[in-house]
Short mmCIF file of C-alpha atoms in Angstrom, two decimals:
data_model
loop_
_atom_site.label_atom_id
_atom_site.label_comp_id
_atom_site.label_asym_id
_atom_site.label_seq_id
_atom_site.Cartn_x
_atom_site.Cartn_y
_atom_site.Cartn_z
CA MET A 73 -127.55 -10.72 -22.59
CA SER A 74 -128.94 -12.95 -19.90
CA THR A 75 -129.10 -11.46 -16.44
CA LEU A 76 -127.73 -14.76 -15.08
CA ILE A 77 -124.21 -14.27 -16.41
CA LEU A 78 -123.11 -11.73 -13.83
CA PRO A 79 -124.43 -13.62 -10.77
CA ILE A 80 -122.85 -16.88 -12.01
CA ALA A 81 -119.55 -15.07 -12.56
CA ALA A 82 -119.73 -13.45 -9.12
CA TYR A 83 -120.46 -16.76 -7.35
CA THR A 84 -117.70 -18.51 -9.26
CA PHE A 85 -115.23 -15.86 -8.18
CA ARG A 86 -116.54 -16.01 -4.60
CA GLU A 87 -115.95 -19.75 -4.62
CA ALA A 88 -112.34 -19.13 -5.59
CA VAL A 89 -111.95 -16.74 -2.67
CA ARG A 90 -113.53 -19.21 -0.23
CA ASN A 91 -111.30 -21.99 -1.52
CA ARG A 92 -108.36 -19.86 -0.35
CA LEU A 93 -106.95 -19.68 -3.86
CA PHE A 94 -105.62 -16.21 -3.21
CA VAL A 95 -103.86 -17.38 -0.06
CA LEU A 96 -102.31 -20.12 -2.19
CA THR A 97 -101.33 -17.49 -4.78
CA LEU A 98 -99.71 -15.36 -2.09
CA GLY A 99 -97.83 -18.39 -0.76
CA GLY A 100 -96.75 -19.35 -4.28
CA MET A 101 -95.47 -15.86 -4.97
CA VAL A 102 -93.49 -15.78 -1.73
CA CYS A 103 -91.91 -19.17 -2.57
CA LEU A 104 -91.06 -17.97 -6.07
CA LEU A 105 -89.55 -14.80 -4.66
CA GLY A 106 -87.37 -16.86 -2.32
CA LEU A 107 -86.29 -19.21 -5.09
CA THR A 108 -85.49 -16.29 -7.38
CA ALA A 109 -83.46 -14.53 -4.70
CA PHE A 110 -81.50 -17.75 -4.12
CA VAL A 111 -80.83 -18.31 -7.83
CA GLY A 112 -79.84 -14.65 -8.16
CA GLU A 113 -77.17 -15.15 -5.52
CA LEU A 114 -75.70 -18.00 -7.58
CA ALA A 115 -75.43 -15.94 -10.75
CA VAL A 116 -72.05 -14.46 -11.58
CA THR A 117 -73.48 -12.04 -14.12
CA GLU A 118 -76.87 -11.03 -15.61
CA GLN A 119 -78.36 -11.52 -12.18
CA ARG A 120 -81.50 -9.47 -12.80
CA GLN A 121 -82.15 -11.07 -16.19
CA ILE A 122 -81.83 -14.58 -14.73
CA GLN A 123 -84.20 -13.67 -11.92
CA ALA A 124 -86.73 -12.15 -14.34
CA ALA A 125 -86.64 -15.24 -16.59
CA ILE A 126 -87.02 -17.70 -13.72
CA ILE A 127 -89.80 -15.85 -11.97
CA GLY A 128 -91.63 -15.26 -15.29
CA ALA A 129 -91.53 -18.94 -16.20
CA GLY A 130 -92.49 -19.91 -12.63
CA ILE A 131 -95.49 -17.57 -12.49
CA ARG A 132 -96.70 -18.75 -15.89
CA LEU A 133 -96.61 -22.38 -14.81
CA PHE A 134 -98.18 -21.60 -11.44
CA ALA A 135 -101.02 -19.58 -12.99
CA VAL A 136 -101.76 -22.22 -15.65
CA CYS A 137 -101.83 -25.10 -13.13
CA THR A 138 -103.87 -23.23 -10.52
CA VAL A 139 -106.48 -21.88 -12.92
CA CYS A 140 -106.96 -25.12 -14.89
CA LEU A 141 -107.22 -27.27 -11.76
CA PHE A 142 -109.68 -24.89 -10.18
CA VAL A 143 -111.84 -24.69 -13.32
CA ILE A 144 -112.04 -28.47 -13.58
CA THR A 145 -112.55 -29.33 -9.90
CA SER A 146 -114.99 -26.51 -9.26
CA THR A 147 -117.17 -27.41 -12.25
CA VAL A 148 -117.14 -31.11 -11.38
CA ARG A 149 -118.20 -30.26 -7.85
CA GLU A 150 -121.08 -28.23 -9.30
CA PHE A 151 -122.12 -31.17 -11.48
CA ASN A 152 -122.07 -33.50 -8.47
CA ASP A 153 -123.97 -31.08 -6.20
CA LYS A 154 -126.62 -30.67 -8.92
CA GLY A 155 -125.97 -26.92 -8.91
CA PHE A 156 -125.51 -27.18 -12.65
CA GLU A 157 -128.98 -28.65 -13.09
CA LEU A 158 -130.46 -26.02 -10.78
CA ILE A 159 -129.02 -23.23 -12.92
CA LEU A 160 -130.20 -24.85 -16.15
CA SER A 161 -133.71 -25.15 -14.74
CA LEU A 162 -133.92 -21.35 -14.60
CA PRO A 163 -135.50 -19.55 -17.58
CA ALA A 164 -132.22 -18.68 -19.30
CA PRO A 165 -130.29 -20.16 -22.22
CA ARG A 166 -127.59 -22.73 -21.44
CA SER A 167 -124.99 -20.37 -22.87
CA SER A 168 -125.54 -18.08 -19.83
CA TYR A 169 -124.04 -20.77 -17.63
CA PHE A 170 -121.01 -21.11 -19.91
CA PHE A 171 -120.39 -17.37 -20.24
CA GLY A 172 -120.98 -16.79 -16.53
CA LYS A 173 -118.49 -19.49 -15.55
CA CYS A 174 -115.97 -18.20 -18.09
CA ALA A 175 -116.27 -14.66 -16.76
CA GLY A 176 -115.83 -15.81 -13.13
CA PHE A 177 -112.79 -17.93 -13.94
CA MET A 178 -111.27 -15.16 -16.03
CA LEU A 179 -111.61 -12.75 -13.13
CA LEU A 180 -109.62 -15.23 -11.06
CA ALA A 181 -107.03 -15.51 -13.86
CA LEU A 182 -106.75 -11.72 -14.03
CA VAL A 183 -106.03 -11.49 -10.30
CA ILE A 184 -103.45 -14.31 -10.26
CA SER A 185 -101.69 -12.86 -13.31
CA ALA A 186 -101.75 -9.39 -11.77
CA ALA A 187 -100.11 -10.74 -8.60
CA GLY A 188 -97.40 -12.29 -10.76
CA GLY A 189 -97.03 -9.10 -12.76
CA LEU A 190 -96.55 -7.04 -9.61
CA LEU A 191 -93.82 -9.40 -8.49
CA LEU A 192 -92.15 -9.18 -11.88
CA LEU A 193 -91.94 -5.40 -11.60
CA LEU A 194 -89.09 -6.00 -9.15
CA TYR A 195 -86.96 -7.48 -11.92
CA SER A 196 -88.18 -6.13 -15.24
CA GLU A 197 -89.31 -3.01 -17.09
CA PRO A 198 -92.98 -2.03 -16.56
CA ALA A 199 -93.70 -1.99 -20.32
CA ALA A 200 -92.31 -5.50 -20.76
CA VAL A 201 -94.25 -6.73 -17.74
CA LEU A 202 -97.47 -5.23 -19.11
CA LEU A 203 -96.98 -6.96 -22.46
CA TRP A 204 -96.22 -10.23 -20.68
CA TYR A 205 -99.28 -9.79 -18.44
CA VAL A 206 -101.69 -9.20 -21.34
CA SER A 207 -100.28 -12.20 -23.14
CA LEU A 208 -100.56 -14.42 -20.04
CA VAL A 209 -104.20 -13.39 -19.60
CA CYS A 210 -104.85 -14.41 -23.23
CA GLU A 211 -103.18 -17.77 -22.58
CA LEU A 212 -105.26 -18.32 -19.43
CA LEU A 213 -108.44 -17.41 -21.31
CA LEU A 214 -107.74 -20.17 -23.83
CA LEU A 215 -107.03 -22.66 -21.06
CA VAL A 216 -110.16 -21.76 -19.08
CA VAL A 217 -112.35 -22.41 -22.12
CA LEU A 218 -110.39 -25.55 -22.98
CA SER A 219 -110.79 -26.89 -19.44
CA LEU A 220 -114.55 -26.31 -19.61
CA LEU A 221 -114.73 -28.01 -23.00
CA CYS A 222 -112.81 -31.08 -21.76
CA LEU A 223 -115.06 -31.30 -18.74
CA PHE A 224 -118.30 -30.93 -20.71
CA THR A 225 -117.08 -33.60 -23.11
CA PHE A 226 -115.62 -36.17 -20.72
CA GLY A 227 -117.09 -35.23 -17.34
CA ASN A 228 -114.13 -36.71 -15.47
CA ILE A 229 -111.45 -34.86 -13.49
CA THR A 230 -108.56 -37.15 -14.40
CA VAL A 231 -109.31 -37.28 -18.11
CA ALA A 232 -109.95 -33.54 -18.32
CA CYS A 233 -106.74 -32.66 -16.40
CA MET A 234 -104.60 -34.96 -18.51
CA LEU A 235 -106.09 -33.68 -21.75
CA VAL A 236 -105.58 -30.05 -20.79
CA LEU A 237 -102.00 -30.79 -19.75
CA ALA A 238 -101.27 -32.70 -22.96
CA PHE A 239 -102.84 -29.98 -25.09
CA TYR A 240 -100.85 -27.29 -23.29
CA LEU A 241 -97.51 -29.08 -23.60
CA LEU A 242 -98.16 -30.00 -27.23
CA SER A 243 -99.16 -26.44 -28.17
CA ARG A 244 -96.10 -24.97 -26.50
CA SER A 245 -93.70 -27.43 -28.11
CA MET A 246 -95.33 -27.73 -31.52
CA GLU A 247 -92.88 -25.41 -33.25
CA THR A 248 -89.95 -27.50 -32.01
CA ILE A 249 -91.70 -30.70 -33.05
CA GLN A 250 -92.26 -29.24 -36.53
CA LEU A 251 -88.58 -28.30 -36.77
CA VAL A 252 -87.51 -31.77 -35.68
CA SER A 253 -89.82 -33.39 -38.21
CA MET A 254 -88.37 -31.21 -40.96
CA SER A 255 -84.80 -31.79 -39.83
CA PRO A 256 -82.43 -32.94 -42.56
CA ILE A 257 -80.97 -35.50 -40.13
CA LEU A 258 -84.27 -37.34 -40.05
CA GLU A 259 -85.24 -36.88 -43.68
CA THR A 260 -84.94 -40.33 -45.10
CA HIS A 261 -87.73 -39.71 -47.64
CA SER A 262 -89.32 -42.95 -46.53
CA LEU A 263 -93.09 -43.25 -46.59
CA SER A 264 -93.31 -43.37 -42.80
CA GLN A 265 -91.16 -40.24 -42.55
CA GLU A 266 -93.38 -38.38 -45.00
CA PHE A 267 -96.48 -39.59 -43.18
CA MET A 268 -95.20 -38.48 -39.78
CA ASN A 269 -94.14 -35.12 -41.16
CA GLY A 270 -97.58 -34.64 -42.71
CA MET A 271 -99.28 -35.66 -39.48
CA VAL A 272 -97.28 -33.12 -37.50
CA GLN A 273 -98.21 -30.37 -39.94
CA VAL A 274 -101.90 -31.32 -39.74
CA ILE A 275 -101.89 -31.42 -35.93
CA ALA A 276 -100.21 -28.00 -35.90
CA LEU A 277 -103.13 -26.61 -37.92
CA PHE A 278 -105.51 -27.26 -35.03
CA LEU A 279 -103.35 -26.00 -32.18
CA PRO A 280 -102.91 -22.43 -30.94
CA GLU A 281 -99.45 -20.90 -31.10
CA LEU A 282 -98.90 -20.90 -27.36
CA HIS A 283 -95.13 -20.77 -27.78
CA ARG A 284 -95.55 -17.14 -28.83
CA PHE A 285 -97.40 -16.22 -25.62
CA ALA A 286 -95.87 -14.73 -22.41
CA ARG A 287 -92.26 -15.22 -23.45
CA SER A 288 -89.65 -14.71 -20.79
CA GLU A 289 -87.32 -13.10 -23.36
CA TRP A 290 -89.57 -10.02 -23.24
CA LEU A 291 -88.82 -9.72 -19.54
CA ILE A 292 -85.08 -9.97 -20.19
CA HIS A 293 -84.57 -7.97 -23.37
CA GLY A 294 -87.72 -5.83 -23.36
CA GLY A 295 -90.90 -6.47 -25.27
CA ASP A 296 -91.85 -5.39 -28.76
CA TRP A 297 -95.55 -4.43 -28.85
CA SER A 298 -95.85 -5.56 -32.46
CA VAL A 299 -96.08 -9.16 -31.19
CA LEU A 300 -99.32 -8.41 -29.37
CA PRO A 301 -101.84 -8.11 -32.29
CA PRO A 302 -101.10 -11.66 -33.59
CA ILE A 303 -101.47 -12.97 -30.02
CA LEU A 304 -104.80 -11.18 -29.59
CA ALA A 305 -106.01 -12.42 -32.99
CA GLN A 306 -104.98 -16.01 -32.20
CA THR A 307 -106.73 -15.74 -28.82
CA ALA A 308 -109.92 -14.48 -30.46
CA VAL A 309 -109.95 -17.18 -33.14
CA TYR A 310 -109.13 -20.05 -30.82
CA THR A 311 -111.40 -18.89 -28.00
CA ALA A 312 -114.26 -18.76 -30.53
CA LEU A 313 -113.41 -22.29 -31.68
CA LEU A 314 -113.15 -23.75 -28.17
CA GLY A 315 -116.16 -21.78 -26.95
CA ALA A 316 -118.31 -22.97 -29.87
CA ALA A 317 -117.23 -26.57 -29.25
CA ALA A 318 -117.95 -26.24 -25.51
CA LEU A 319 -121.38 -24.72 -26.19
CA PHE A 320 -122.07 -27.46 -28.72
CA ASP A 321 -121.40 -30.09 -26.07
CA LEU A 322 -123.29 -28.16 -23.40
CA TYR A 323 -126.41 -27.92 -25.54
CA ARG A 324 -126.29 -31.63 -26.29
CA LYS A 325 -125.82 -32.60 -22.65
CA GLU A 326 -128.78 -34.58 -21.29
CA LEU A 327 -129.69 -33.77 -17.70
CA MET B 224 -128.59 -54.29 -29.66
CA SER B 225 -129.98 -52.19 -32.49
CA PHE B 226 -128.62 -48.78 -33.45
CA GLU B 227 -131.97 -47.25 -32.51
CA LYS B 228 -131.75 -48.71 -29.01
CA LEU B 229 -128.17 -47.54 -28.72
CA MET B 230 -129.20 -44.03 -29.69
CA ARG B 231 -131.98 -44.09 -27.13
CA ARG B 232 -129.48 -45.03 -24.43
CA SER B 233 -127.29 -42.07 -25.33
CA THR B 234 -126.81 -39.41 -22.64
CA GLU B 235 -126.71 -36.69 -25.26
CA ARG B 236 -129.54 -34.72 -26.73
CA PRO B 237 -129.99 -34.74 -30.53
CA LEU B 238 -127.96 -32.42 -32.73
CA THR B 239 -131.07 -30.35 -33.34
CA ALA B 240 -130.96 -29.27 -29.69
CA VAL B 241 -127.91 -27.15 -30.50
CA PRO B 242 -128.83 -23.64 -31.75
CA TRP B 243 -127.77 -23.25 -35.40
CA GLY B 244 -125.77 -20.13 -34.52
CA ILE B 245 -123.43 -22.21 -32.32
CA THR B 246 -122.91 -24.83 -35.02
CA LEU B 247 -122.20 -22.05 -37.51
CA LEU B 248 -119.75 -20.41 -35.08
CA LEU B 249 -118.00 -23.74 -34.57
CA VAL B 250 -117.51 -24.27 -38.31
CA LEU B 251 -116.44 -20.66 -38.93
CA ALA B 252 -114.01 -20.69 -35.98
CA LEU B 253 -112.47 -23.94 -37.16
CA GLY B 254 -111.99 -22.47 -40.64
CA ALA B 255 -110.54 -19.28 -39.14
CA GLN B 256 -108.06 -21.28 -37.02
CA ILE B 257 -106.84 -23.23 -40.05
CA ALA B 258 -106.59 -20.05 -42.13
CA TRP B 259 -104.77 -18.30 -39.27
CA HIS B 260 -102.23 -21.09 -39.02
CA LEU B 261 -101.70 -21.34 -42.78
CA ARG B 262 -100.72 -17.67 -42.97
CA LEU B 263 -97.57 -18.46 -41.02
CA PRO B 264 -94.35 -19.26 -42.85
CA ALA B 265 -92.67 -22.57 -42.02
CA PRO B 266 -90.61 -22.29 -38.85
CA VAL B 267 -86.95 -21.55 -39.42
CA ALA B 268 -84.28 -23.23 -37.34
CA ASN B 269 -81.70 -20.96 -35.75
CA ALA B 270 -78.53 -22.46 -34.40
CA ARG B 271 -77.80 -21.56 -30.81
CA GLU B 272 -74.28 -21.10 -29.57
CA LEU B 273 -73.02 -23.28 -26.77
CA PRO B 274 -73.21 -21.10 -23.65
CA SER B 275 -70.35 -20.82 -21.21
CA PRO B 276 -70.75 -23.21 -18.28
CA PRO B 277 -72.13 -21.91 -15.00
CA SER B 278 -70.17 -22.09 -11.78
CA LEU B 279 -69.74 -25.44 -10.07
CA MET B 280 -71.63 -24.10 -7.06
CA ALA B 281 -74.64 -23.32 -9.26
CA LEU B 282 -74.53 -26.77 -10.80
CA HIS B 283 -74.36 -28.37 -7.35
CA ALA B 284 -77.40 -26.37 -6.28
CA LEU B 285 -79.33 -27.25 -9.43
CA SER B 286 -78.55 -30.95 -9.08
CA LEU B 287 -80.66 -31.07 -5.89
CA GLY B 288 -78.20 -33.49 -4.32
CA GLU B 289 -78.16 -35.85 -7.32
CA GLU B 290 -74.79 -34.85 -8.71
CA PRO B 291 -73.99 -38.11 -10.59
CA ALA B 292 -77.42 -38.18 -12.25
CA PHE B 293 -77.27 -34.48 -13.07
CA ALA B 294 -73.75 -34.85 -14.47
CA ARG B 295 -74.96 -37.55 -16.85
CA LEU B 296 -77.98 -35.51 -17.90
CA LEU B 297 -75.71 -32.57 -18.64
CA MET B 298 -73.40 -34.86 -20.58
CA LEU B 299 -76.28 -36.08 -22.73
CA TRP B 300 -77.38 -32.52 -23.32
CA LEU B 301 -73.86 -31.47 -24.31
CA GLN B 302 -73.41 -34.48 -26.55
CA ALA B 303 -76.69 -33.71 -28.35
CA PHE B 304 -75.97 -30.00 -28.65
CA ASP B 305 -74.77 -30.38 -32.23
CA ASN B 306 -78.22 -31.71 -33.16
CA GLN B 307 -80.56 -28.82 -32.49
CA PRO B 308 -84.16 -28.95 -33.71
CA GLY B 309 -84.09 -28.64 -37.46
CA ILE B 310 -80.37 -28.02 -37.73
CA SER B 311 -77.11 -29.87 -37.31
CA ILE B 312 -74.00 -28.00 -36.25
CA PRO B 313 -70.59 -29.45 -37.14
CA PHE B 314 -68.33 -29.95 -34.13
CA ARG B 315 -65.78 -27.61 -35.69
CA ASN B 316 -68.30 -24.77 -35.27
CA LEU B 317 -68.64 -25.33 -31.54
CA ASP B 318 -66.72 -23.10 -29.16
CA TYR B 319 -64.20 -25.60 -27.79
CA ASP B 320 -63.29 -23.41 -24.81
CA HIS B 321 -66.92 -23.74 -23.75
CA VAL B 322 -66.94 -27.46 -24.56
CA ALA B 323 -63.86 -27.98 -22.37
CA GLY B 324 -65.45 -25.83 -19.66
CA TRP B 325 -68.64 -27.90 -19.65
CA LEU B 326 -66.69 -31.18 -19.63
CA GLU B 327 -64.61 -29.92 -16.71
CA GLN B 328 -67.67 -28.90 -14.69
CA ILE B 329 -69.43 -32.19 -15.43
CA LEU B 330 -66.38 -34.14 -14.35
CA ALA B 331 -66.16 -32.04 -11.19
CA LEU B 332 -69.79 -32.92 -10.44
CA ASP B 333 -68.96 -36.62 -10.62
CA PRO B 334 -65.18 -37.17 -10.62
CA ARG B 335 -65.58 -40.93 -11.04
CA SER B 336 -67.45 -40.54 -14.34
CA ARG B 337 -65.50 -41.57 -17.44
CA TYR B 338 -67.99 -40.04 -19.84
CA PRO B 339 -66.49 -36.51 -20.15
CA LEU B 340 -62.96 -37.84 -20.74
CA LEU B 341 -64.12 -40.42 -23.23
CA SER B 342 -66.12 -37.76 -25.08
CA ALA B 343 -63.11 -35.45 -25.12
CA VAL B 344 -60.73 -37.93 -26.77
CA ARG B 345 -63.11 -40.07 -28.80
CA ILE B 346 -65.74 -37.53 -29.93
CA TYR B 347 -64.58 -33.94 -29.68
CA ALA B 348 -60.92 -34.64 -30.53
CA GLU B 349 -61.98 -36.41 -33.74
CA VAL B 350 -62.69 -33.06 -35.37
CA PRO B 351 -60.18 -32.31 -38.17
CA ASP B 352 -58.95 -29.10 -36.57
CA PRO B 353 -55.55 -29.15 -34.82
CA GLY B 354 -56.42 -26.22 -32.53
CA ARG B 355 -59.57 -27.90 -31.26
CA ARG B 356 -57.79 -31.24 -30.87
CA ARG B 357 -55.13 -29.57 -28.75
CA LYS B 358 -57.80 -28.04 -26.52
CA MET B 359 -59.23 -31.48 -25.85
CA ILE B 360 -55.77 -32.91 -25.16
CA ASP B 361 -55.07 -30.02 -22.76
CA PHE B 362 -58.31 -30.81 -20.98
CA VAL B 363 -57.46 -34.51 -20.70
CA GLU B 364 -53.94 -33.72 -19.50
CA ARG B 365 -55.24 -31.37 -16.79
CA GLN B 366 -57.75 -33.94 -15.60
CA PHE B 367 -55.17 -36.77 -15.73
CA LEU B 368 -52.88 -34.88 -13.37
CA LEU B 369 -55.71 -34.72 -10.82
CA ALA B 370 -56.12 -38.53 -10.70
CA PRO B 371 -53.39 -40.24 -12.75
CA ASP B 372 -54.07 -43.84 -11.78
CA GLU B 373 -57.78 -43.56 -12.62
CA ARG B 374 -57.51 -41.50 -15.81
CA TRP B 375 -54.41 -42.90 -17.52
CA GLN B 376 -56.41 -44.46 -20.39
CA TRP B 377 -57.49 -41.09 -21.69
CA LEU B 378 -54.00 -39.64 -21.58
CA ALA B 379 -52.73 -42.72 -23.42
CA HIS B 380 -55.27 -41.94 -26.10
CA GLY B 381 -54.04 -38.36 -26.01
CA VAL B 382 -50.52 -39.63 -26.77
CA PHE B 383 -51.94 -41.49 -29.77
CA ILE B 384 -53.74 -38.35 -31.03
CA ALA B 385 -50.66 -36.17 -30.56
CA LYS B 386 -48.39 -38.69 -32.31
CA HIS B 387 -50.57 -39.88 -35.18
CA ARG B 388 -53.20 -37.21 -35.75
CA LEU B 389 -51.40 -34.01 -34.84
CA ARG B 390 -47.94 -35.38 -35.65
CA ASP B 391 -46.66 -33.33 -32.74
CA LEU B 392 -44.00 -35.62 -31.31
CA PRO B 393 -42.77 -33.25 -28.57
CA LEU B 394 -46.33 -33.03 -27.27
CA ALA B 395 -46.72 -36.80 -27.50
CA LEU B 396 -43.44 -37.23 -25.62
CA ARG B 397 -44.52 -34.88 -22.86
CA LEU B 398 -47.81 -36.71 -22.42
CA ALA B 399 -46.15 -40.13 -22.52
CA ARG B 400 -43.59 -38.99 -19.95
CA GLU B 401 -46.36 -37.77 -17.65
CA LEU B 402 -48.06 -41.10 -18.13
CA ARG B 403 -44.95 -42.91 -16.93
CA GLU B 404 -44.01 -40.53 -14.15
CA TYR B 405 -47.37 -40.01 -12.48
CA THR B 406 -48.82 -43.50 -12.59
CA HIS B 407 -48.00 -46.54 -10.51
CA ALA B 408 -46.94 -49.82 -12.07
CA GLU B 409 -49.40 -52.00 -10.20
CA ARG B 410 -52.39 -49.97 -11.41
CA VAL B 411 -51.39 -49.23 -15.00
CA PRO B 412 -50.37 -51.79 -17.64
CA GLY B 413 -46.84 -51.84 -18.98
CA TRP B 414 -47.74 -50.85 -22.56
CA ALA B 415 -49.10 -47.53 -21.35
CA ARG B 416 -45.99 -46.78 -19.31
CA GLN B 417 -43.78 -47.74 -22.25
CA MET B 418 -45.38 -45.28 -24.66
CA GLU B 419 -42.58 -42.82 -23.99
CA PHE B 420 -40.14 -45.37 -25.36
CA PHE B 421 -42.00 -45.61 -28.66
CA VAL B 422 -42.33 -41.85 -28.99
CA LEU B 423 -38.60 -41.43 -28.42
CA GLU B 424 -38.02 -44.10 -31.02
CA ALA B 425 -40.26 -42.29 -33.50
CA MET B 426 -38.38 -39.07 -32.84
CA GLY B 427 -35.09 -40.81 -33.65
CA ASP B 428 -33.80 -40.26 -30.11
CA LEU B 429 -32.43 -43.77 -29.79
CA GLN B 430 -30.08 -42.89 -26.99
CA GLY B 431 -32.94 -41.52 -24.96
CA ALA B 432 -34.97 -44.64 -25.73
CA GLN B 433 -32.08 -46.82 -24.58
CA VAL B 434 -31.73 -44.93 -21.32
CA LEU B 435 -35.47 -45.16 -20.71
CA LEU B 436 -35.51 -48.90 -21.41
CA GLY B 437 -32.63 -49.43 -19.02
CA GLY B 438 -34.44 -47.42 -16.39
CA LEU B 439 -37.64 -49.37 -16.84
CA ILE B 440 -35.81 -52.67 -16.46
CA GLU B 441 -33.75 -51.48 -13.52
CA THR B 442 -36.72 -50.18 -11.57
CA GLY B 443 -38.57 -53.43 -12.16
CA GLN B 444 -41.31 -51.90 -14.26
CA ILE B 445 -40.59 -54.42 -17.03
CA THR B 446 -39.91 -57.90 -15.78
CA ASP B 447 -41.19 -60.16 -18.51
CA PRO B 448 -38.11 -61.56 -20.40
CA ALA B 449 -39.98 -61.78 -23.71
CA GLU B 450 -41.08 -58.16 -23.42
CA ILE B 451 -37.54 -57.02 -22.62
CA ARG B 452 -36.20 -59.02 -25.58
CA PHE B 453 -38.82 -57.49 -27.92
CA LEU B 454 -37.97 -53.93 -26.91
CA GLU B 455 -34.23 -54.54 -27.15
CA GLN B 456 -34.57 -56.10 -30.59
CA ARG B 457 -36.63 -53.17 -31.78
CA LEU B 458 -34.04 -50.71 -30.49
CA ALA B 459 -31.22 -52.71 -32.11
CA ARG B 460 -33.06 -52.73 -35.43
CA ASP B 461 -33.47 -48.94 -35.33
CA THR B 462 -29.79 -48.46 -34.47
CA ASP B 463 -28.79 -50.53 -37.50
#
């Protein structure tokens, strides 16, 4: 393993600290806590469950947005400052840069998720929170690699952000879209209907099952650990796919 | 411009610059992802039950000050609840206490909206289940009493449902009587205020119908001579 990976990871993480991302995380958690307390006061019954669900969904969204935006903006800044070219000029394979950045961003994702997990302990069982935390980390790992891939491919903040957002929303809602496309209400057996149904099934083949990750129902009704192995397997398969694609683009990139 | 020149202008290095291990990993990972997805059975649709409505205070808070817009969004959601992804639930399977509760809360969010009342009498009351129809009529009656001059149309439709669909003439009579007693002549057309007359007629209570007609004429609620003649002729025909 290249000796560059650890320094790149450390500097990436240090950049996150200097960008006050952890102050932002603290502020976000305080806001979520306030919102949850307010919503809890409105609830007539199942107060704790409502609070756990809202704070779980809020933390998930906050972590995804923060991590993806930071990955994209930080890497673009490095491209513009020529730091990327400086690193590649060192006697190390290009993959060191990719793995180093991934490791640094994942450390950030681990800390943000841990902050959310600690907050969730106020409203949910520790075992359920742990399951949710592991699953959220897997989700963030996929999104970190996806953000890097989009940036290597398109090299533009707006395009990369929109693609990551679209991919995320599509992956999370794909099961519902599949159900709608198979709905008997819509089944007219017309050619266009069959085509659209087929298209949806094909698109689903290439998307990760993000709707199974970090579900708030675990926080409400308790988690079943048997759901974790498929999540870990999906994370491994899809991370390998995205990572290989990102490395493919990185190796083809002309300086 | 030739293809060769285009290729030379490319900002990417040739494919041979990519280590073969990465290309192999890419192909294997893509195959693994497809295989992983294909192992899954097709998703199965599960019908969700209509939840009980939250408190009005909670809905006010969630509307973020946009009560009319939020009321309409909720109405669309409620209306589409029978069409869940991959499954269609018949109205007769919905919990009508919850439906009435949601309609009531939505109407409380925007009391000037006609949507919940229209849905109650024209959509939810169309279900061929007398119990569920009565629940919708009860809802409309309750809401009518809160603003009779603005909501008389829906109670008039309730009279029609009670008389012709439920064939419950006492209920129709009660609703028609409320329609006459609680509304004001200048705001509500005569035909709506005369519904009680026709219900009494259908019940065979001709004496009651006669008294009502006399009352309507005496209080000046029917002034048109042709209308008075029509109602009198109809009553005379029934008496014969």
